Amino acid sequence: MNDALGDPQSVLVLGGTSEIALATVRALPRNRLKRVVLAGRPSPARDAAIAALTSAGIQGVSAIDFEAKNTTEHAVLINQVFDAGDIDIVLLAFGVLGSQDEGEANPDLAVEVATTNYTGAVSVGLRVAARLKGQGHGSLVVFSSVAGDRARRSNFIYGSTKAGLDAFAQGLGDALHGSGANVLVVRPGMVRTKMTTGMPEAPMTTDPEVVANIVVAGLRKGKNTVYAPGPLRFVMTALKTLPRPVFRRLPQ
Ligand SMILES: NC(=O)c1ccc[n+]([C@@H]2O[C@H](COP(=O)([O-])OP(=O)(O)OC[C@H]3O[C@@H](n4cnc5c(N)ncnc54)[C@H](OP(=O)(O)O)[C@@H]3O)[C@@H](O)[C@H]2O)c1
């Protein structure tokens, strides 16, 4: 439960090696944190994430195995984490970009992206929401994307998974309204992480630390939705209203 100063003491990261999520954990008041659970696939990166947070002075960092596509395992996993103690913040940060070209050529690959980004998120999202509602407090932070605001020709497979995730997360926030728990939907533009390594930078590309600070500020203000960086809200509002023939002529 948040401490007397309103600071979170426990965090669950779904996608425990996500660079944006790890930056978000580091952006929280670290001397207040007592328990951080990194849920992810076993890997040297997950071990390194535990070591990095611990050496940054964060107490109680541990890992638990989590595969987004194995939805039949999610009930046990979420219950195990919450049965061990309240969780103040859940970061739903797993996701894959996938390759649009490969997905169009081999739809099974597109289904993998959809299963991870959307189906996996629905599976854990509903289970987390039920536990947060039971606690009567806590925030679920869902990393959506501007890619879901208006799907582009060049990455509509990924974009459509984020559009679905975004709608799901908004609805979940409405469902939790009045329960003491809430959902924060985060819509980053391009962020410099391993997900985007080697790709040409889009306008307004930013760093995980910038996204993290926007997330923490959004949580403090009880916001429902934040863009990162903030001005992307206006860019995307304009893009969403463009007639399709005009939109198609833009660089995709
Ligand atoms: N980077 C961007 O430009 C950007 C922009 C907008 C939105 N986002 C979204 O923000 C979130 C975090 O992105 P990031 O940049 O921090 O990405 P990242 O560093 O590449 O991290 C992605 C995370 O997803 C996990 N993951 C992937 N497939 C999984 C699966 N099947 N089961 C369990 N975990 C799985 C990865 O685990 P492993 O270590 O096991 O692979 C990793 O922890 C994602 O949802 C992403 O779509 C990113």
mmCIF file with all atom_site columns, N, CA, C and O in Angstrom, residues 144-152 155 158-167 187-188 227 236 240:
data_model
loop_
_atom_site.group_PDB
_atom_site.id
_atom_site.type_symbol
_atom_site.label_atom_id
_atom_site.label_alt_id
_atom_site.label_comp_id
_atom_site.label_asym_id
_atom_site.label_entity_id
_atom_site.label_seq_id
_atom_site.pdbx_PDB_ins_code
_atom_site.Cartn_x
_atom_site.Cartn_y
_atom_site.Cartn_z
_atom_site.occupancy
_atom_site.B_iso_or_equiv
_atom_site.pdbx_formal_charge
_atom_site.auth_seq_id
_atom_site.auth_comp_id
_atom_site.auth_asym_id
_atom_site.auth_atom_id
_atom_site.pdbx_PDB_model_num
ATOM 1   N N  . SER A 1 144 ? 0.682   1.542  -24.153 1.00 0.00 ? 144 SER A N  1
ATOM 2   C CA . SER A 1 144 ? 0.092   1.498  -25.485 1.00 0.00 ? 144 SER A CA 1
ATOM 3   C C  . SER A 1 144 ? 1.102   2.136  -26.433 1.00 0.00 ? 144 SER A C  1
ATOM 4   O O  . SER A 1 144 ? 2.314   2.022  -26.231 1.00 0.00 ? 144 SER A O  1
ATOM 5   N N  . SER A 1 145 ? 0.646   2.841  -27.449 1.00 0.00 ? 145 SER A N  1
ATOM 6   C CA . SER A 1 145 ? 1.565   3.508  -28.384 1.00 0.00 ? 145 SER A CA 1
ATOM 7   C C  . SER A 1 145 ? 0.773   4.452  -29.284 1.00 0.00 ? 145 SER A C  1
ATOM 8   O O  . SER A 1 145 ? -0.414  4.204  -29.559 1.00 0.00 ? 145 SER A O  1
ATOM 9   N N  . VAL A 1 146 ? 1.444   5.487  -29.769 1.00 0.00 ? 146 VAL A N  1
ATOM 10  C CA . VAL A 1 146 ? 0.790   6.332  -30.782 1.00 0.00 ? 146 VAL A CA 1
ATOM 11  C C  . VAL A 1 146 ? 0.516   5.511  -32.041 1.00 0.00 ? 146 VAL A C  1
ATOM 12  O O  . VAL A 1 146 ? -0.328  5.891  -32.850 1.00 0.00 ? 146 VAL A O  1
ATOM 13  N N  . ALA A 1 147 ? 1.225   4.399  -32.198 1.00 0.00 ? 147 ALA A N  1
ATOM 14  C CA . ALA A 1 147 ? 0.993   3.536  -33.374 1.00 0.00 ? 147 ALA A CA 1
ATOM 15  C C  . ALA A 1 147 ? -0.437  3.022  -33.405 1.00 0.00 ? 147 ALA A C  1
ATOM 16  O O  . ALA A 1 147 ? -0.928  2.616  -34.458 1.00 0.00 ? 147 ALA A O  1
ATOM 17  N N  . GLY A 1 148 ? -1.098  3.020  -32.222 1.00 0.00 ? 148 GLY A N  1
ATOM 18  C CA . GLY A 1 148 ? -2.485  2.574  -32.167 1.00 0.00 ? 148 GLY A CA 1
ATOM 19  C C  . GLY A 1 148 ? -3.484  3.679  -32.418 1.00 0.00 ? 148 GLY A C  1
ATOM 20  O O  . GLY A 1 148 ? -4.669  3.429  -32.611 1.00 0.00 ? 148 GLY A O  1
ATOM 21  N N  . ASP A 1 149 ? -3.016  4.924  -32.397 1.00 0.00 ? 149 ASP A N  1
ATOM 22  C CA . ASP A 1 149 ? -3.927  6.048  -32.625 1.00 0.00 ? 149 ASP A CA 1
ATOM 23  C C  . ASP A 1 149 ? -4.418  6.068  -34.062 1.00 0.00 ? 149 ASP A C  1
ATOM 24  O O  . ASP A 1 149 ? -5.580  6.339  -34.338 1.00 0.00 ? 149 ASP A O  1
ATOM 25  N N  . ARG A 1 150 ? -3.494  5.848  -34.974 1.00 0.00 ? 150 ARG A N  1
ATOM 26  C CA . ARG A 1 150 ? -3.883  5.691  -36.388 1.00 0.00 ? 150 ARG A CA 1
ATOM 27  C C  . ARG A 1 150 ? -2.871  4.760  -37.041 1.00 0.00 ? 150 ARG A C  1
ATOM 28  O O  . ARG A 1 150 ? -1.679  5.108  -37.140 1.00 0.00 ? 150 ARG A O  1
ATOM 29  N N  . ALA A 1 151 ? -3.344  3.603  -37.448 1.00 0.00 ? 151 ALA A N  1
ATOM 30  C CA . ALA A 1 151 ? -2.438  2.589  -37.994 1.00 0.00 ? 151 ALA A CA 1
ATOM 31  C C  . ALA A 1 151 ? -1.841  3.073  -39.312 1.00 0.00 ? 151 ALA A C  1
ATOM 32  O O  . ALA A 1 151 ? -2.549  3.613  -40.167 1.00 0.00 ? 151 ALA A O  1
ATOM 33  N N  . ARG A 1 152 ? -0.544  2.882  -39.458 1.00 0.00 ? 152 ARG A N  1
ATOM 34  C CA . ARG A 1 152 ? 0.157   3.278  -40.688 1.00 0.00 ? 152 ARG A CA 1
ATOM 35  C C  . ARG A 1 152 ? 0.416   2.044  -41.553 1.00 0.00 ? 152 ARG A C  1
ATOM 36  O O  . ARG A 1 152 ? 0.578   0.937  -41.043 1.00 0.00 ? 152 ARG A O  1
ATOM 37  N N  . ASN A 1 155 ? 3.387   -0.216 -40.463 1.00 0.00 ? 155 ASN A N  1
ATOM 38  C CA . ASN A 1 155 ? 3.382   -1.104 -39.277 1.00 0.00 ? 155 ASN A CA 1
ATOM 39  C C  . ASN A 1 155 ? 1.971   -1.295 -38.709 1.00 0.00 ? 155 ASN A C  1
ATOM 40  O O  . ASN A 1 155 ? 1.767   -1.229 -37.507 1.00 0.00 ? 155 ASN A O  1
ATOM 41  N N  . TYR A 1 158 ? 1.488   -4.248 -35.877 1.00 0.00 ? 158 TYR A N  1
ATOM 42  C CA . TYR A 1 158 ? 1.787   -3.782 -34.515 1.00 0.00 ? 158 TYR A CA 1
ATOM 43  C C  . TYR A 1 158 ? 0.764   -2.724 -34.086 1.00 0.00 ? 158 TYR A C  1
ATOM 44  O O  . TYR A 1 158 ? 0.228   -2.770 -32.975 1.00 0.00 ? 158 TYR A O  1
ATOM 45  N N  . GLY A 1 159 ? 0.504   -1.750 -34.975 1.00 0.00 ? 159 GLY A N  1
ATOM 46  C CA . GLY A 1 159 ? -0.405  -0.654 -34.630 1.00 0.00 ? 159 GLY A CA 1
ATOM 47  C C  . GLY A 1 159 ? -1.779  -1.160 -34.231 1.00 0.00 ? 159 GLY A C  1
ATOM 48  O O  . GLY A 1 159 ? -2.383  -0.657 -33.280 1.00 0.00 ? 159 GLY A O  1
ATOM 49  N N  . SER A 1 160 ? -2.250  -2.162 -34.930 1.00 0.00 ? 160 SER A N  1
ATOM 50  C CA . SER A 1 160 ? -3.589  -2.681 -34.610 1.00 0.00 ? 160 SER A CA 1
ATOM 51  C C  . SER A 1 160 ? -3.598  -3.375 -33.254 1.00 0.00 ? 160 SER A C  1
ATOM 52  O O  . SER A 1 160 ? -4.590  -3.323 -32.525 1.00 0.00 ? 160 SER A O  1
ATOM 53  N N  . THR A 1 161 ? -2.484  -4.013 -32.886 1.00 0.00 ? 161 THR A N  1
ATOM 54  C CA . THR A 1 161 ? -2.450  -4.648 -31.554 1.00 0.00 ? 161 THR A CA 1
ATOM 55  C C  . THR A 1 161 ? -2.483  -3.578 -30.468 1.00 0.00 ? 161 THR A C  1
ATOM 56  O O  . THR A 1 161 ? -3.078  -3.771 -29.417 1.00 0.00 ? 161 THR A O  1
ATOM 57  N N  . LYS A 1 162 ? -1.842  -2.439 -30.742 1.00 0.00 ? 162 LYS A N  1
ATOM 58  C CA . LYS A 1 162 ? -1.836  -1.361 -29.745 1.00 0.00 ? 162 LYS A CA 1
ATOM 59  C C  . LYS A 1 162 ? -3.182  -0.649 -29.703 1.00 0.00 ? 162 LYS A C  1
ATOM 60  O O  . LYS A 1 162 ? -3.610  -0.186 -28.653 1.00 0.00 ? 162 LYS A O  1
ATOM 61  N N  . ALA A 1 163 ? -3.867  -0.556 -30.860 1.00 0.00 ? 163 ALA A N  1
ATOM 62  C CA . ALA A 1 163 ? -5.213  0.027  -30.870 1.00 0.00 ? 163 ALA A CA 1
ATOM 63  C C  . ALA A 1 163 ? -6.150  -0.830 -30.011 1.00 0.00 ? 163 ALA A C  1
ATOM 64  O O  . ALA A 1 163 ? -6.939  -0.308 -29.215 1.00 0.00 ? 163 ALA A O  1
ATOM 65  N N  . GLY A 1 164 ? -6.041  -2.145 -30.174 1.00 0.00 ? 164 GLY A N  1
ATOM 66  C CA . GLY A 1 164 ? -6.874  -3.042 -29.378 1.00 0.00 ? 164 GLY A CA 1
ATOM 67  C C  . GLY A 1 164 ? -6.525  -2.958 -27.899 1.00 0.00 ? 164 GLY A C  1
ATOM 68  O O  . GLY A 1 164 ? -7.410  -2.874 -27.040 1.00 0.00 ? 164 GLY A O  1
ATOM 69  N N  . LEU A 1 165 ? -5.225  -2.954 -27.624 1.00 0.00 ? 165 LEU A N  1
ATOM 70  C CA . LEU A 1 165 ? -4.771  -2.861 -26.234 1.00 0.00 ? 165 LEU A CA 1
ATOM 71  C C  . LEU A 1 165 ? -5.248  -1.550 -25.605 1.00 0.00 ? 165 LEU A C  1
ATOM 72  O O  . LEU A 1 165 ? -5.705  -1.525 -24.455 1.00 0.00 ? 165 LEU A O  1
ATOM 73  N N  . ASP A 1 166 ? -5.146  -0.476 -26.363 1.00 0.00 ? 166 ASP A N  1
ATOM 74  C CA . ASP A 1 166 ? -5.519  0.844  -25.852 1.00 0.00 ? 166 ASP A CA 1
ATOM 75  C C  . ASP A 1 166 ? -7.011  0.884  -25.505 1.00 0.00 ? 166 ASP A C  1
ATOM 76  O O  . ASP A 1 166 ? -7.409  1.351  -24.422 1.00 0.00 ? 166 ASP A O  1
ATOM 77  N N  . ALA A 1 167 ? -7.839  0.380  -26.414 1.00 0.00 ? 167 ALA A N  1
ATOM 78  C CA . ALA A 1 167 ? -9.281  0.368  -26.156 1.00 0.00 ? 167 ALA A CA 1
ATOM 79  C C  . ALA A 1 167 ? -9.597  -0.500 -24.941 1.00 0.00 ? 167 ALA A C  1
ATOM 80  O O  . ALA A 1 167 ? -10.430 -0.145 -24.099 1.00 0.00 ? 167 ALA A O  1
ATOM 81  N N  . ARG A 1 187 ? 0.859   6.524  -24.037 1.00 0.00 ? 187 ARG A N  1
ATOM 82  C CA . ARG A 1 187 ? 1.032   6.447  -25.503 1.00 0.00 ? 187 ARG A CA 1
ATOM 83  C C  . ARG A 1 187 ? 2.345   7.112  -25.887 1.00 0.00 ? 187 ARG A C  1
ATOM 84  O O  . ARG A 1 187 ? 2.386   8.305  -26.220 1.00 0.00 ? 187 ARG A O  1
ATOM 85  N N  . PRO A 1 188 ? 3.440   6.341  -25.853 1.00 0.00 ? 188 PRO A N  1
ATOM 86  C CA . PRO A 1 188 ? 4.713   6.921  -26.299 1.00 0.00 ? 188 PRO A CA 1
ATOM 87  C C  . PRO A 1 188 ? 4.779   6.973  -27.817 1.00 0.00 ? 188 PRO A C  1
ATOM 88  O O  . PRO A 1 188 ? 4.166   6.172  -28.521 1.00 0.00 ? 188 PRO A O  1
ATOM 89  N N  . TYR A 1 227 ? 0.593   11.133 -23.119 1.00 0.00 ? 227 TYR A N  1
ATOM 90  C CA . TYR A 1 227 ? 1.437   10.947 -24.312 1.00 0.00 ? 227 TYR A CA 1
ATOM 91  C C  . TYR A 1 227 ? 2.868   11.240 -23.898 1.00 0.00 ? 227 TYR A C  1
ATOM 92  O O  . TYR A 1 227 ? 3.123   12.013 -22.969 1.00 0.00 ? 227 TYR A O  1
ATOM 93  N N  . MET A 1 236 ? -1.129  13.725 -32.842 1.00 0.00 ? 236 MET A N  1
ATOM 94  C CA . MET A 1 236 ? -1.969  12.559 -33.136 1.00 0.00 ? 236 MET A CA 1
ATOM 95  C C  . MET A 1 236 ? -3.430  12.957 -33.311 1.00 0.00 ? 236 MET A C  1
ATOM 96  O O  . MET A 1 236 ? -4.149  12.368 -34.129 1.00 0.00 ? 236 MET A O  1
ATOM 97  N N  . LYS A 1 240 ? -5.327  11.943 -36.692 1.00 0.00 ? 240 LYS A N  1
ATOM 98  C CA . LYS A 1 240 ? -6.526  11.091 -36.668 1.00 0.00 ? 240 LYS A CA 1
ATOM 99  C C  . LYS A 1 240 ? -7.659  11.676 -37.490 1.00 0.00 ? 240 LYS A C  1
ATOM 100 O O  . LYS A 1 240 ? -8.534  10.952 -37.948 1.00 0.00 ? 240 LYS A O  1
#
